[in-house]
PDB file of C-alpha atoms in Angstrom:
ATOM      1  CA  MET Y   1     -18.985 128.370 -24.873  1.00  0.00           C
ATOM      2  CA  ALA Y   2     -18.572 130.842 -22.038  1.00  0.00           C
ATOM      3  CA  THR Y   3     -20.723 132.901 -19.691  1.00  0.00           C
ATOM      4  CA  ALA Y   4     -21.046 136.539 -18.704  1.00  0.00           C
ATOM      5  CA  SER Y   5     -20.262 136.762 -15.018  1.00  0.00           C
ATOM      6  CA  VAL Y   6     -19.860 139.252 -12.194  1.00  0.00           C
ATOM      7  CA  SER Y   7     -16.371 139.297 -10.684  1.00  0.00           C
ATOM      8  CA  THR Y   8     -14.527 141.313  -8.080  1.00  0.00           C
ATOM      9  CA  VAL Y   9     -11.771 143.473  -9.520  1.00  0.00           C
ATOM     10  CA  PRO Y  10      -9.660 146.224  -7.954  1.00  0.00           C
ATOM     11  CA  ARG Y  11     -10.485 149.838  -8.650  1.00  0.00           C
ATOM     12  CA  TYR Y  12      -7.605 152.189  -9.431  1.00  0.00           C
ATOM     13  CA  TYR Y  13      -7.157 155.934  -9.514  1.00  0.00           C
ATOM     14  CA  THR Y  14      -4.491 157.178 -11.948  1.00  0.00           C
ATOM     15  CA  ALA Y  15      -2.605 160.438 -11.484  1.00  0.00           C
ATOM     16  CA  PRO Y  16       0.238 161.871 -13.573  1.00  0.00           C
ATOM     17  CA  GLY Y  17       3.483 163.051 -12.013  1.00  0.00           C
ATOM     18  CA  SER Y  18       7.273 163.043 -12.135  1.00  0.00           C
ATOM     19  CA  VAL Y  19      10.249 161.353 -10.499  1.00  0.00           C
ATOM     20  CA  LEU Y  20      12.273 163.582  -8.214  1.00  0.00           C
ATOM     21  CA  ALA Y  21      14.908 163.296  -5.545  1.00  0.00           C
ATOM     22  CA  ASP Y  22      13.375 163.383  -2.093  1.00  0.00           C
ATOM     23  CA  GLU Y  23      16.552 164.982  -0.790  1.00  0.00           C
ATOM     24  CA  ARG Y  24      17.914 168.040  -2.589  1.00  0.00           C
ATOM     25  CA  VAL Y  25      20.490 170.313  -0.976  1.00  0.00           C
ATOM     26  CA  GLN Y  26      21.822 173.717  -1.869  1.00  0.00           C
ATOM     27  CA  LEU Y  27      25.392 174.376  -0.814  1.00  0.00           C
ATOM     28  CA  SER Y  28      26.431 177.879   0.171  1.00  0.00           C
ATOM     29  CA  SER Y  29      29.392 179.416   1.969  1.00  0.00           C
ATOM     30  CA  ARG Y  30      29.360 180.412   5.635  1.00  0.00           C
ATOM     31  CA  ILE Y  31      32.003 183.057   4.987  1.00  0.00           C
ATOM     32  CA  SER Y  32      32.549 185.780   2.407  1.00  0.00           C
ATOM     33  CA  GLY Y  33      35.358 185.218  -0.058  1.00  0.00           C
ATOM     34  CA  PHE Y  34      36.186 184.660  -3.689  1.00  0.00           C
ATOM     35  CA  ILE Y  35      35.605 181.153  -5.047  1.00  0.00           C
ATOM     36  CA  ARG Y  36      39.022 179.772  -5.841  1.00  0.00           C
ATOM     37  CA  LYS Y  37      37.930 176.391  -7.249  1.00  0.00           C
ATOM     38  CA  LEU Y  38      34.711 174.647  -8.270  1.00  0.00           C
ATOM     39  CA  ALA Y  39      35.573 170.966  -8.641  1.00  0.00           C
ATOM     40  CA  VAL Y  40      32.306 169.719 -10.180  1.00  0.00           C
ATOM     41  CA  ARG Y  41      29.816 170.506 -12.921  1.00  0.00           C
ATOM     42  CA  GLU Y  42      26.205 169.587 -13.636  1.00  0.00           C
ATOM     43  CA  GLY Y  43      25.785 165.835 -13.995  1.00  0.00           C
ATOM     44  CA  ASP Y  44      28.863 164.953 -11.970  1.00  0.00           C
ATOM     45  CA  ALA Y  45      28.429 162.298  -9.285  1.00  0.00           C
ATOM     46  CA  VAL Y  46      29.691 163.304  -5.828  1.00  0.00           C
ATOM     47  CA  ARG Y  47      30.309 161.378  -2.628  1.00  0.00           C
ATOM     48  CA  GLU Y  48      29.458 162.381   0.897  1.00  0.00           C
ATOM     49  CA  GLY Y  49      32.374 164.344   2.329  1.00  0.00           C
ATOM     50  CA  GLN Y  50      33.898 165.153  -1.073  1.00  0.00           C
ATOM     51  CA  VAL Y  51      35.307 168.705  -1.378  1.00  0.00           C
ATOM     52  CA  VAL Y  52      33.363 170.430  -4.128  1.00  0.00           C
ATOM     53  CA  VAL Y  53      34.091 174.134  -3.522  1.00  0.00           C
ATOM     54  CA  GLU Y  54      37.173 175.942  -2.250  1.00  0.00           C
ATOM     55  CA  ILE Y  55      37.030 179.524  -1.005  1.00  0.00           C
ATOM     56  CA  ASP Y  56      40.111 181.795  -1.172  1.00  0.00           C
ATOM     57  CA  PRO Y  57      41.484 181.628   2.433  1.00  0.00           C
ATOM     58  CA  SER Y  58      43.401 184.935   2.303  1.00  0.00           C
ATOM     59  CA  ASP Y  59      40.897 186.877   4.402  1.00  0.00           C
ATOM     60  CA  VAL Y  60      40.584 184.020   6.872  1.00  0.00           C
ATOM     61  CA  GLU Y  61      44.346 183.671   7.275  1.00  0.00           C
ATOM     62  CA  GLY Y  62      44.601 187.435   7.833  1.00  0.00           C
ATOM     63  CA  ALA Y  63      41.951 187.242  10.514  1.00  0.00           C
ATOM     64  CA  VAL Y  64      43.828 184.352  12.189  1.00  0.00           C
ATOM     65  CA  GLN Y  65      47.060 186.348  12.234  1.00  0.00           C
ATOM     66  CA  ARG Y  66      45.322 189.408  13.666  1.00  0.00           C
ATOM     67  CA  ALA Y  67      43.668 187.336  16.364  1.00  0.00           C
ATOM     68  CA  ALA Y  68      46.992 185.661  17.222  1.00  0.00           C
ATOM     69  CA  ALA Y  69      48.687 189.053  17.513  1.00  0.00           C
ATOM     70  CA  ALA Y  70      45.893 190.358  19.725  1.00  0.00           C
ATOM     71  CA  ARG Y  71      46.253 187.333  21.991  1.00  0.00           C
ATOM     72  CA  ALA Y  72      50.011 187.834  22.256  1.00  0.00           C
ATOM     73  CA  SER Y  73      49.471 191.484  23.181  1.00  0.00           C
ATOM     74  CA  ALA Y  74      46.892 190.522  25.780  1.00  0.00           C
ATOM     75  CA  GLN Y  75      49.215 187.912  27.268  1.00  0.00           C
ATOM     76  CA  ALA Y  76      52.026 190.466  27.589  1.00  0.00           C
ATOM     77  CA  ASP Y  77      49.708 193.026  29.146  1.00  0.00           C
ATOM     78  CA  LEU Y  78      48.442 190.468  31.654  1.00  0.00           C
ATOM     79  CA  ALA Y  79      51.988 189.423  32.571  1.00  0.00           C
ATOM     80  CA  ASP Y  80      52.929 193.089  33.181  1.00  0.00           C
ATOM     81  CA  ALA Y  81      49.802 193.652  35.243  1.00  0.00           C
ATOM     82  CA  ARG Y  82      50.604 190.644  37.451  1.00  0.00           C
ATOM     83  CA  VAL Y  83      54.130 191.980  38.060  1.00  0.00           C
ATOM     84  CA  ASP Y  84      52.655 195.320  39.163  1.00  0.00           C
ATOM     85  CA  VAL Y  85      50.228 193.626  41.520  1.00  0.00           C
ATOM     86  CA  ASP Y  86      52.949 191.557  43.111  1.00  0.00           C
ATOM     87  CA  LYS Y  87      55.197 194.624  43.466  1.00  0.00           C
ATOM     88  CA  PHE Y  88      52.537 196.921  44.908  1.00  0.00           C
ATOM     89  CA  THR Y  89      51.354 194.219  47.306  1.00  0.00           C
ATOM     90  CA  ALA Y  90      54.818 194.102  48.884  1.00  0.00           C
ATOM     91  CA  LEU Y  91      55.175 197.919  48.969  1.00  0.00           C
ATOM     92  CA  THR Y  92      51.717 198.359  50.500  1.00  0.00           C
ATOM     93  CA  LYS Y  93      52.720 196.132  53.420  1.00  0.00           C
ATOM     94  CA  THR Y  94      55.638 198.475  54.203  1.00  0.00           C
ATOM     95  CA  GLY Y  95      53.543 201.575  53.711  1.00  0.00           C
ATOM     96  CA  ALA Y  96      55.678 202.758  50.760  1.00  0.00           C
ATOM     97  CA  VAL Y  97      52.617 203.093  48.449  1.00  0.00           C
ATOM     98  CA  PRO Y  98      48.991 203.747  49.293  1.00  0.00           C
ATOM     99  CA  MET Y  99      46.260 201.041  49.057  1.00  0.00           C
ATOM    100  CA  ASP Y 100      44.663 202.913  46.167  1.00  0.00           C
ATOM    101  CA  THR Y 101      47.669 202.175  43.970  1.00  0.00           C
ATOM    102  CA  LEU Y 102      47.351 198.445  44.690  1.00  0.00           C
ATOM    103  CA  ARG Y 103      43.645 198.564  43.975  1.00  0.00           C
ATOM    104  CA  LYS Y 104      44.243 200.154  40.592  1.00  0.00           C
ATOM    105  CA  ALA Y 105      46.899 197.514  39.762  1.00  0.00           C
ATOM    106  CA  GLU Y 106      44.453 194.719  40.585  1.00  0.00           C
ATOM    107  CA  VAL Y 107      41.784 196.314  38.376  1.00  0.00           C
ATOM    108  CA  ARG Y 108      44.305 196.515  35.524  1.00  0.00           C
ATOM    109  CA  ARG Y 109      45.102 192.816  35.976  1.00  0.00           C
ATOM    110  CA  GLN Y 110      41.396 191.910  35.803  1.00  0.00           C
ATOM    111  CA  VAL Y 111      40.957 193.955  32.634  1.00  0.00           C
ATOM    112  CA  ALA Y 112      44.012 192.288  31.144  1.00  0.00           C
ATOM    113  CA  GLN Y 113      42.599 188.846  31.980  1.00  0.00           C
ATOM    114  CA  ALA Y 114      39.312 189.743  30.263  1.00  0.00           C
ATOM    115  CA  ARG Y 115      41.176 191.046  27.184  1.00  0.00           C
ATOM    116  CA  LEU Y 116      43.142 187.806  27.010  1.00  0.00           C
ATOM    117  CA  ALA Y 117      39.972 185.703  27.185  1.00  0.00           C
ATOM    118  CA  GLU Y 118      38.431 187.831  24.472  1.00  0.00           C
ATOM    119  CA  ALA Y 119      41.515 187.525  22.281  1.00  0.00           C
ATOM    120  CA  GLN Y 120      41.597 183.735  22.809  1.00  0.00           C
ATOM    121  CA  ALA Y 121      37.973 183.414  21.759  1.00  0.00           C
ATOM    122  CA  ALA Y 122      38.599 185.554  18.676  1.00  0.00           C
ATOM    123  CA  LEU Y 123      41.540 183.341  17.725  1.00  0.00           C
ATOM    124  CA  GLU Y 124      39.482 180.141  18.125  1.00  0.00           C
ATOM    125  CA  THR Y 125      36.733 181.673  15.994  1.00  0.00           C
ATOM    126  CA  ALA Y 126      39.244 182.690  13.311  1.00  0.00           C
ATOM    127  CA  ASN Y 127      40.753 179.213  13.281  1.00  0.00           C
ATOM    128  CA  ALA Y 128      37.281 177.714  12.959  1.00  0.00           C
ATOM    129  CA  GLN Y 129      36.714 179.830   9.847  1.00  0.00           C
ATOM    130  CA  ARG Y 130      39.479 177.876   8.134  1.00  0.00           C
ATOM    131  CA  ALA Y 131      37.188 174.843   7.950  1.00  0.00           C
ATOM    132  CA  TYR Y 132      34.644 176.897   6.020  1.00  0.00           C
ATOM    133  CA  THR Y 133      37.029 177.587   3.153  1.00  0.00           C
ATOM    134  CA  SER Y 134      36.370 174.062   1.914  1.00  0.00           C
ATOM    135  CA  ILE Y 135      32.756 173.057   1.221  1.00  0.00           C
ATOM    136  CA  THR Y 136      31.961 169.322   1.120  1.00  0.00           C
ATOM    137  CA  SER Y 137      28.957 167.425  -0.145  1.00  0.00           C
ATOM    138  CA  PRO Y 138      26.658 166.263   2.680  1.00  0.00           C
ATOM    139  CA  VAL Y 139      25.180 163.421   0.550  1.00  0.00           C
ATOM    140  CA  ASP Y 140      25.986 160.931  -2.162  1.00  0.00           C
ATOM    141  CA  GLY Y 141      24.329 162.327  -5.240  1.00  0.00           C
ATOM    142  CA  VAL Y 142      24.545 164.208  -8.514  1.00  0.00           C
ATOM    143  CA  VAL Y 143      25.161 167.902  -9.160  1.00  0.00           C
ATOM    144  CA  VAL Y 144      22.079 169.365 -10.823  1.00  0.00           C
ATOM    145  CA  GLY Y 145      22.908 173.048 -10.554  1.00  0.00           C
ATOM    146  CA  ARG Y 146      26.116 175.093 -10.694  1.00  0.00           C
ATOM    147  CA  LEU Y 147      24.977 178.553  -9.691  1.00  0.00           C
ATOM    148  CA  ARG Y 148      28.368 180.261  -9.352  1.00  0.00           C
ATOM    149  CA  GLU Y 149      31.731 180.133 -11.121  1.00  0.00           C
ATOM    150  CA  ALA Y 150      35.346 180.269 -10.017  1.00  0.00           C
ATOM    151  CA  GLY Y 151      36.235 183.899  -9.286  1.00  0.00           C
ATOM    152  CA  ASP Y 152      32.756 184.862  -8.146  1.00  0.00           C
ATOM    153  CA  LEU Y 153      32.303 186.280  -4.678  1.00  0.00           C
ATOM    154  CA  ALA Y 154      30.721 183.775  -2.323  1.00  0.00           C
ATOM    155  CA  THR Y 155      28.514 185.286   0.370  1.00  0.00           C
ATOM    156  CA  PRO Y 156      26.714 183.539   3.240  1.00  0.00           C
ATOM    157  CA  GLY Y 157      23.351 182.099   2.297  1.00  0.00           C
ATOM    158  CA  VAL Y 158      23.757 182.495  -1.490  1.00  0.00           C
ATOM    159  CA  PRO Y 159      23.685 179.016  -3.168  1.00  0.00           C
ATOM    160  CA  ILE Y 160      26.746 177.857  -5.110  1.00  0.00           C
ATOM    161  CA  LEU Y 161      25.835 174.269  -5.976  1.00  0.00           C
ATOM    162  CA  GLU Y 162      22.649 172.192  -5.945  1.00  0.00           C
ATOM    163  CA  ILE Y 163      22.931 168.433  -5.352  1.00  0.00           C
ATOM    164  CA  GLU Y 164      20.292 165.718  -5.571  1.00  0.00           C
ATOM    165  CA  ALA Y 165      20.647 162.541  -3.543  1.00  0.00           C
ATOM    166  CA  ARG Y 166      19.987 159.579  -5.870  1.00  0.00           C
ATOM    167  CA  ASN Y 167      19.377 157.046  -3.104  1.00  0.00           C
ATOM    168  CA  THR Y 168      15.991 158.571  -2.222  1.00  0.00           C
ATOM    169  CA  LEU Y 169      13.953 158.846  -5.434  1.00  0.00           C
ATOM    170  CA  VAL Y 170      10.196 159.402  -5.151  1.00  0.00           C
ATOM    171  CA  PHE Y 171       7.298 159.856  -7.565  1.00  0.00           C
ATOM    172  CA  GLN Y 172       5.499 163.105  -6.928  1.00  0.00           C
ATOM    173  CA  THR Y 173       1.923 163.558  -8.049  1.00  0.00           C
ATOM    174  CA  TYR Y 174      -1.259 165.437  -7.079  1.00  0.00           C
ATOM    175  CA  VAL Y 175      -4.453 163.690  -6.071  1.00  0.00           C
ATOM    176  CA  ALA Y 176      -7.954 165.116  -6.293  1.00  0.00           C
ATOM    177  CA  GLU Y 177      -9.669 166.157  -3.090  1.00  0.00           C
ATOM    178  CA  SER Y 178     -12.387 163.519  -3.576  1.00  0.00           C
ATOM    179  CA  ARG Y 179      -9.830 160.720  -3.803  1.00  0.00           C
ATOM    180  CA  VAL Y 180      -7.224 161.581  -1.180  1.00  0.00           C
ATOM    181  CA  THR Y 181      -9.134 159.894   1.662  1.00  0.00           C
ATOM    182  CA  GLN Y 182      -9.316 156.658  -0.370  1.00  0.00           C
ATOM    183  CA  LEU Y 183      -5.549 156.204  -0.573  1.00  0.00           C
ATOM    184  CA  ASP Y 184      -4.414 153.146   1.383  1.00  0.00           C
ATOM    185  CA  PRO Y 185      -0.787 153.120   2.653  1.00  0.00           C
ATOM    186  CA  ALA Y 186      -0.936 149.332   2.902  1.00  0.00           C
ATOM    187  CA  GLN Y 187      -1.530 148.907  -0.841  1.00  0.00           C
ATOM    188  CA  PRO Y 188       1.327 148.984  -3.350  1.00  0.00           C
ATOM    189  CA  VAL Y 189       1.322 151.758  -5.937  1.00  0.00           C
ATOM    190  CA  ARG Y 190       2.082 150.905  -9.550  1.00  0.00           C
ATOM    191  CA  VAL Y 191       4.169 153.571 -11.284  1.00  0.00           C
ATOM    192  CA  LYS Y 192       4.574 153.480 -15.080  1.00  0.00           C
ATOM    193  CA  LEU Y 193       7.086 155.883 -16.619  1.00  0.00           C
ATOM    194  CA  ASP Y 194       7.000 156.935 -20.254  1.00  0.00           C
ATOM    195  CA  ALA Y 195      10.761 156.466 -20.562  1.00  0.00           C
ATOM    196  CA  ALA Y 196      10.906 152.995 -18.971  1.00  0.00           C
ATOM    197  CA  PRO Y 197       9.569 149.773 -20.496  1.00  0.00           C
ATOM    198  CA  GLN Y 198       8.622 148.211 -17.159  1.00  0.00           C
ATOM    199  CA  ALA Y 199       6.421 149.392 -14.336  1.00  0.00           C
ATOM    200  CA  TYR Y 200       7.750 149.975 -10.824  1.00  0.00           C
ATOM    201  CA  GLU Y 201       6.078 149.051  -7.564  1.00  0.00           C
ATOM    202  CA  GLY Y 202       6.200 151.766  -4.938  1.00  0.00           C
ATOM    203  CA  ARG Y 203       4.640 152.567  -1.610  1.00  0.00           C
ATOM    204  CA  LEU Y 204       2.648 155.559  -0.480  1.00  0.00           C
ATOM    205  CA  LEU Y 205       5.259 157.622   1.348  1.00  0.00           C
ATOM    206  CA  ARG Y 206       3.345 160.684   2.502  1.00  0.00           C
ATOM    207  CA  VAL Y 207       0.442 162.991   1.722  1.00  0.00           C
ATOM    208  CA  VAL Y 208       0.918 166.700   2.317  1.00  0.00           C
ATOM    209  CA  PRO Y 209      -2.139 167.544   4.451  1.00  0.00           C
ATOM    210  CA  SER Y 210      -2.856 170.844   2.718  1.00  0.00           C
ATOM    211  CA  ALA Y 211      -4.514 171.208  -0.674  1.00  0.00           C
ATOM    212  CA  ASP Y 212      -3.522 173.682  -3.330  1.00  0.00           C
ATOM    213  CA  PRO Y 213      -6.160 176.458  -3.018  1.00  0.00           C
ATOM    214  CA  ALA Y 214      -6.426 176.782  -6.800  1.00  0.00           C
ATOM    215  CA  THR Y 215      -6.632 173.158  -7.925  1.00  0.00           C
ATOM    216  CA  ARG Y 216      -7.967 171.560  -4.721  1.00  0.00           C
ATOM    217  CA  ARG Y 217      -5.401 168.782  -5.138  1.00  0.00           C
ATOM    218  CA  TYR Y 218      -3.118 167.265  -2.525  1.00  0.00           C
ATOM    219  CA  GLU Y 219       0.569 166.590  -3.070  1.00  0.00           C
ATOM    220  CA  VAL Y 220       1.383 162.900  -2.742  1.00  0.00           C
ATOM    221  CA  LYS Y 221       4.784 161.194  -2.817  1.00  0.00           C
ATOM    222  CA  VAL Y 222       5.382 157.528  -3.589  1.00  0.00           C
ATOM    223  CA  SER Y 223       8.662 155.848  -2.684  1.00  0.00           C
ATOM    224  CA  LEU Y 224      10.460 154.168  -5.598  1.00  0.00           C
ATOM    225  CA  PRO Y 225      12.916 151.269  -5.564  1.00  0.00           C
ATOM    226  CA  ILE Y 226      16.586 151.860  -6.316  1.00  0.00           C
ATOM    227  CA  ALA Y 227      16.789 150.775  -9.929  1.00  0.00           C
ATOM    228  CA  ALA Y 228      19.004 151.469 -12.918  1.00  0.00           C
ATOM    229  CA  GLY Y 229      17.544 153.908 -15.379  1.00  0.00           C
ATOM    230  CA  LEU Y 230      15.458 155.838 -12.874  1.00  0.00           C
ATOM    231  CA  LEU Y 231      16.282 159.533 -13.155  1.00  0.00           C
ATOM    232  CA  PRO Y 232      14.730 162.663 -11.634  1.00  0.00           C
ATOM    233  CA  GLY Y 233      12.425 164.470 -14.055  1.00  0.00           C
ATOM    234  CA  MET Y 234      10.976 161.335 -15.725  1.00  0.00           C
ATOM    235  CA  PHE Y 235       7.247 161.671 -16.398  1.00  0.00           C
ATOM    236  CA  GLY Y 236       4.737 158.932 -15.717  1.00  0.00           C
ATOM    237  CA  ARG Y 237       1.535 157.889 -13.999  1.00  0.00           C
ATOM    238  CA  ALA Y 238       0.796 156.297 -10.643  1.00  0.00           C
ATOM    239  CA  GLN Y 239      -2.049 153.870 -10.087  1.00  0.00           C
ATOM    240  CA  PHE Y 240      -3.488 153.915  -6.589  1.00  0.00           C
ATOM    241  CA  HIS Y 241      -5.731 151.140  -5.314  1.00  0.00           C
ATOM    242  CA  VAL Y 242      -8.849 152.903  -4.056  1.00  0.00           C
ATOM    243  CA  GLY Y 243     -11.367 150.060  -3.659  1.00  0.00           C
ATOM    244  CA  GLU Y 244     -13.043 147.202  -5.473  1.00  0.00           C
ATOM    245  CA  ASP Y 245     -15.739 146.887  -8.161  1.00  0.00           C
ATOM    246  CA  GLN Y 246     -17.998 144.007  -9.164  1.00  0.00           C
ATOM    247  CA  PRO Y 247     -18.521 144.519 -12.883  1.00  0.00           C
ATOM    248  CA  LEU Y 248     -20.132 142.183 -15.378  1.00  0.00           C
ATOM    249  CA  THR Y 249     -17.427 140.837 -17.680  1.00  0.00           C
ATOM    250  CA  VAL Y 250     -17.205 138.601 -20.732  1.00  0.00           C
ATOM    251  CA  PRO Y 251     -14.174 136.876 -22.277  1.00  0.00           C
ATOM    252  CA  GLN Y 252     -12.323 138.954 -24.848  1.00  0.00           C
ATOM    253  CA  ALA Y 253     -12.593 135.980 -27.216  1.00  0.00           C
ATOM    254  CA  ALA Y 254     -16.396 136.224 -27.215  1.00  0.00           C
ATOM    255  CA  LEU Y 255     -16.398 139.700 -28.794  1.00  0.00           C
ATOM    256  CA  THR Y 256     -16.968 139.993 -32.486  1.00  0.00           C
ATOM    257  CA  GLU Y 257     -18.182 142.549 -34.994  1.00  0.00           C
ATOM    258  CA  ARG Y 258     -21.239 142.512 -37.172  1.00  0.00           C
ATOM    259  CA  GLY Y 259     -22.353 145.396 -39.312  1.00  0.00           C
ATOM    260  CA  GLY Y 260     -19.808 147.724 -37.785  1.00  0.00           C
ATOM    261  CA  LEU Y 261     -21.110 147.016 -34.262  1.00  0.00           C
ATOM    262  CA  SER Y 262     -19.151 145.234 -31.531  1.00  0.00           C
ATOM    263  CA  GLY Y 263     -20.985 142.617 -29.563  1.00  0.00           C
ATOM    264  CA  VAL Y 264     -21.387 138.922 -28.700  1.00  0.00           C
ATOM    265  CA  PHE Y 265     -23.607 136.023 -29.710  1.00  0.00           C
ATOM    266  CA  ARG Y 266     -25.887 135.095 -26.819  1.00  0.00           C
ATOM    267  CA  VAL Y 267     -27.081 131.499 -26.736  1.00  0.00           C
ATOM    268  CA  ALA Y 268     -30.691 130.905 -25.663  1.00  0.00           C
ATOM    269  CA  ALA Y 269     -31.878 127.795 -23.828  1.00  0.00           C
ATOM    270  CA  ASP Y 270     -32.951 126.138 -27.081  1.00  0.00           C
ATOM    271  CA  GLY Y 271     -29.577 126.767 -28.703  1.00  0.00           C
ATOM    272  CA  GLN Y 272     -30.665 129.687 -30.862  1.00  0.00           C
ATOM    273  CA  VAL Y 273     -28.133 132.540 -31.004  1.00  0.00           C
ATOM    274  CA  GLU Y 274     -28.796 136.240 -31.163  1.00  0.00           C
ATOM    275  CA  PHE Y 275     -26.299 139.001 -31.693  1.00  0.00           C
ATOM    276  CA  ARG Y 276     -26.180 141.419 -28.760  1.00  0.00           C
ATOM    277  CA  TRP Y 277     -24.588 144.830 -29.185  1.00  0.00           C
ATOM    278  CA  LEU Y 278     -22.605 145.681 -26.064  1.00  0.00           C
ATOM    279  CA  ARG Y 279     -21.541 148.817 -24.328  1.00  0.00           C
ATOM    280  CA  THR Y 280     -18.088 148.064 -22.933  1.00  0.00           C
ATOM    281  CA  ARG Y 281     -15.595 149.974 -20.805  1.00  0.00           C
ATOM    282  CA  ARG Y 282     -12.247 148.411 -19.822  1.00  0.00           C
ATOM    283  CA  GLN Y 283     -10.243 145.244 -20.242  1.00  0.00           C
ATOM    284  CA  ILE Y 284      -9.499 143.195 -17.132  1.00  0.00           C
ATOM    285  CA  ASP Y 285      -7.148 140.217 -17.386  1.00  0.00           C
ATOM    286  CA  GLY Y 286      -8.429 138.895 -20.691  1.00  0.00           C
ATOM    287  CA  ARG Y 287     -12.026 139.870 -20.030  1.00  0.00           C
ATOM    288  CA  VAL Y 288     -14.007 142.996 -20.963  1.00  0.00           C
ATOM    289  CA  GLU Y 289     -16.327 144.902 -18.670  1.00  0.00           C
ATOM    290  CA  VAL Y 290     -19.880 145.197 -20.003  1.00  0.00           C
ATOM    291  CA  THR Y 291     -22.079 148.080 -18.921  1.00  0.00           C
ATOM    292  CA  ALA Y 292     -25.126 147.308 -21.083  1.00  0.00           C
ATOM    293  CA  GLY Y 293     -26.455 144.446 -23.237  1.00  0.00           C
ATOM    294  CA  LEU Y 294     -26.111 141.366 -21.004  1.00  0.00           C
ATOM    295  CA  VAL Y 295     -26.952 140.004 -17.562  1.00  0.00           C
ATOM    296  CA  ASP Y 296     -25.061 137.716 -15.241  1.00  0.00           C
ATOM    297  CA  GLY Y 297     -25.165 134.084 -16.405  1.00  0.00           C
ATOM    298  CA  ASP Y 298     -25.826 134.734 -20.110  1.00  0.00           C
ATOM    299  CA  ARG Y 299     -24.207 132.055 -22.257  1.00  0.00           C
ATOM    300  CA  LEU Y 300     -21.968 133.238 -25.074  1.00  0.00           C
ATOM    301  CA  VAL Y 301     -20.237 131.822 -28.133  1.00  0.00           C
ATOM    302  CA  LEU Y 302     -16.458 131.853 -27.907  1.00  0.00           C
ATOM    303  CA  ASN Y 303     -14.540 132.762 -31.063  1.00  0.00           C
ATOM    304  CA  PRO Y 304     -17.704 132.937 -33.202  1.00  0.00           C
ATOM    305  CA  PRO Y 305     -17.095 131.966 -36.845  1.00  0.00           C
ATOM    306  CA  ALA Y 306     -17.458 134.662 -39.498  1.00  0.00           C
ATOM    307  CA  ASP Y 307     -20.521 132.974 -41.016  1.00  0.00           C
ATOM    308  CA  LEU Y 308     -22.474 132.793 -37.735  1.00  0.00           C
ATOM    309  CA  ARG Y 309     -25.609 134.898 -38.000  1.00  0.00           C
ATOM    310  CA  ASP Y 310     -28.401 136.066 -35.766  1.00  0.00           C
ATOM    311  CA  GLY Y 311     -31.026 133.294 -35.467  1.00  0.00           C
ATOM    312  CA  ASP Y 312     -28.724 130.368 -36.121  1.00  0.00           C
ATOM    313  CA  ARG Y 313     -29.133 127.380 -33.826  1.00  0.00           C
ATOM    314  CA  LEU Y 314     -26.321 125.564 -32.013  1.00  0.00           C
ATOM    315  CA  ALA Y 315     -26.110 122.158 -30.446  1.00  0.00           C
ATOM    316  CA  VAL Y 316     -26.285 123.015 -26.752  1.00  0.00           C
ATOM    317  CA  SER Y 317     -24.012 121.334 -24.226  1.00  0.00           C
ATOM    318  CA  THR Y 318     -23.314 122.080 -20.586  1.00  0.00           C
ATOM    319  CA  PRO Y 319     -21.364 125.379 -20.552  1.00  0.00           C
ATOM    320  CA  ALA Y 320     -18.007 125.657 -18.916  1.00  0.00           C
ATOM    321  CA  ALA Y 321     -17.536 128.908 -17.051  1.00  0.00           C
ATOM    322  CA  GLN Y 322     -14.591 130.982 -18.170  1.00  0.00           C
TER     323      GLN Y 322
END
């Protein structure tokens, strides 16, 4: 024999969503040039620092050579200007040339110095462009998009590859406006994926504090453990702990069926049994929540035999709560 009893059980809110990489990067070129080599394709794993794209360096090398030639010209011009200044300084002291000639020589030297500084900066910039002819992956991850092919023209800001970091997987879902304030960061979140046999325990990572104006739902992300078989795009559901209930429950073993109706046999004080039709809702750890048909403390027959009928009388003993 068992009893119907009120117990405290957690209350959950379930929301559907998908696994995604919390870090997704799009790689593009900082310089214009034809793509000489694309070393990876969709699905390939990449390491941080691995070269994944090579840009044809012809234009960059040409710019370096032009900048080097301009610097050499500026150095020669400055050297000549310094010779003139030294020469006219000596001649001015003897009165062989006027001061205006020396002044013009000094101006030419200053201009030559400025041109040399400009040429040096241009050369350093051109040399720096060499580094941009090789594009490396900034993260360990997997290529999920190959947006250009070898031979295409790469231009600044136009994506070539898209990479997802697999060490930061999250479950993304959307929570109703009425529930978002009930989410507790201290409570674990149970995530069940359709493609995985087991459930995963995550943590509330962040709530985007701005609802979608059409659905009035808030974007929520749950951190997931690093586990084999977890892949971006997997669909599932997240269970958020949003409070506690105190429902009336009965053991699953007390439920039976009579005349097409599901219910239990309630035992009166004198041992007489009566069949009570129940309105039930959910199963909780081997017990069933009852919303109508019983009250707290009602005694019930466990595993009622098939021949037990309404009005039968049982030998009553002290019930053991289950």
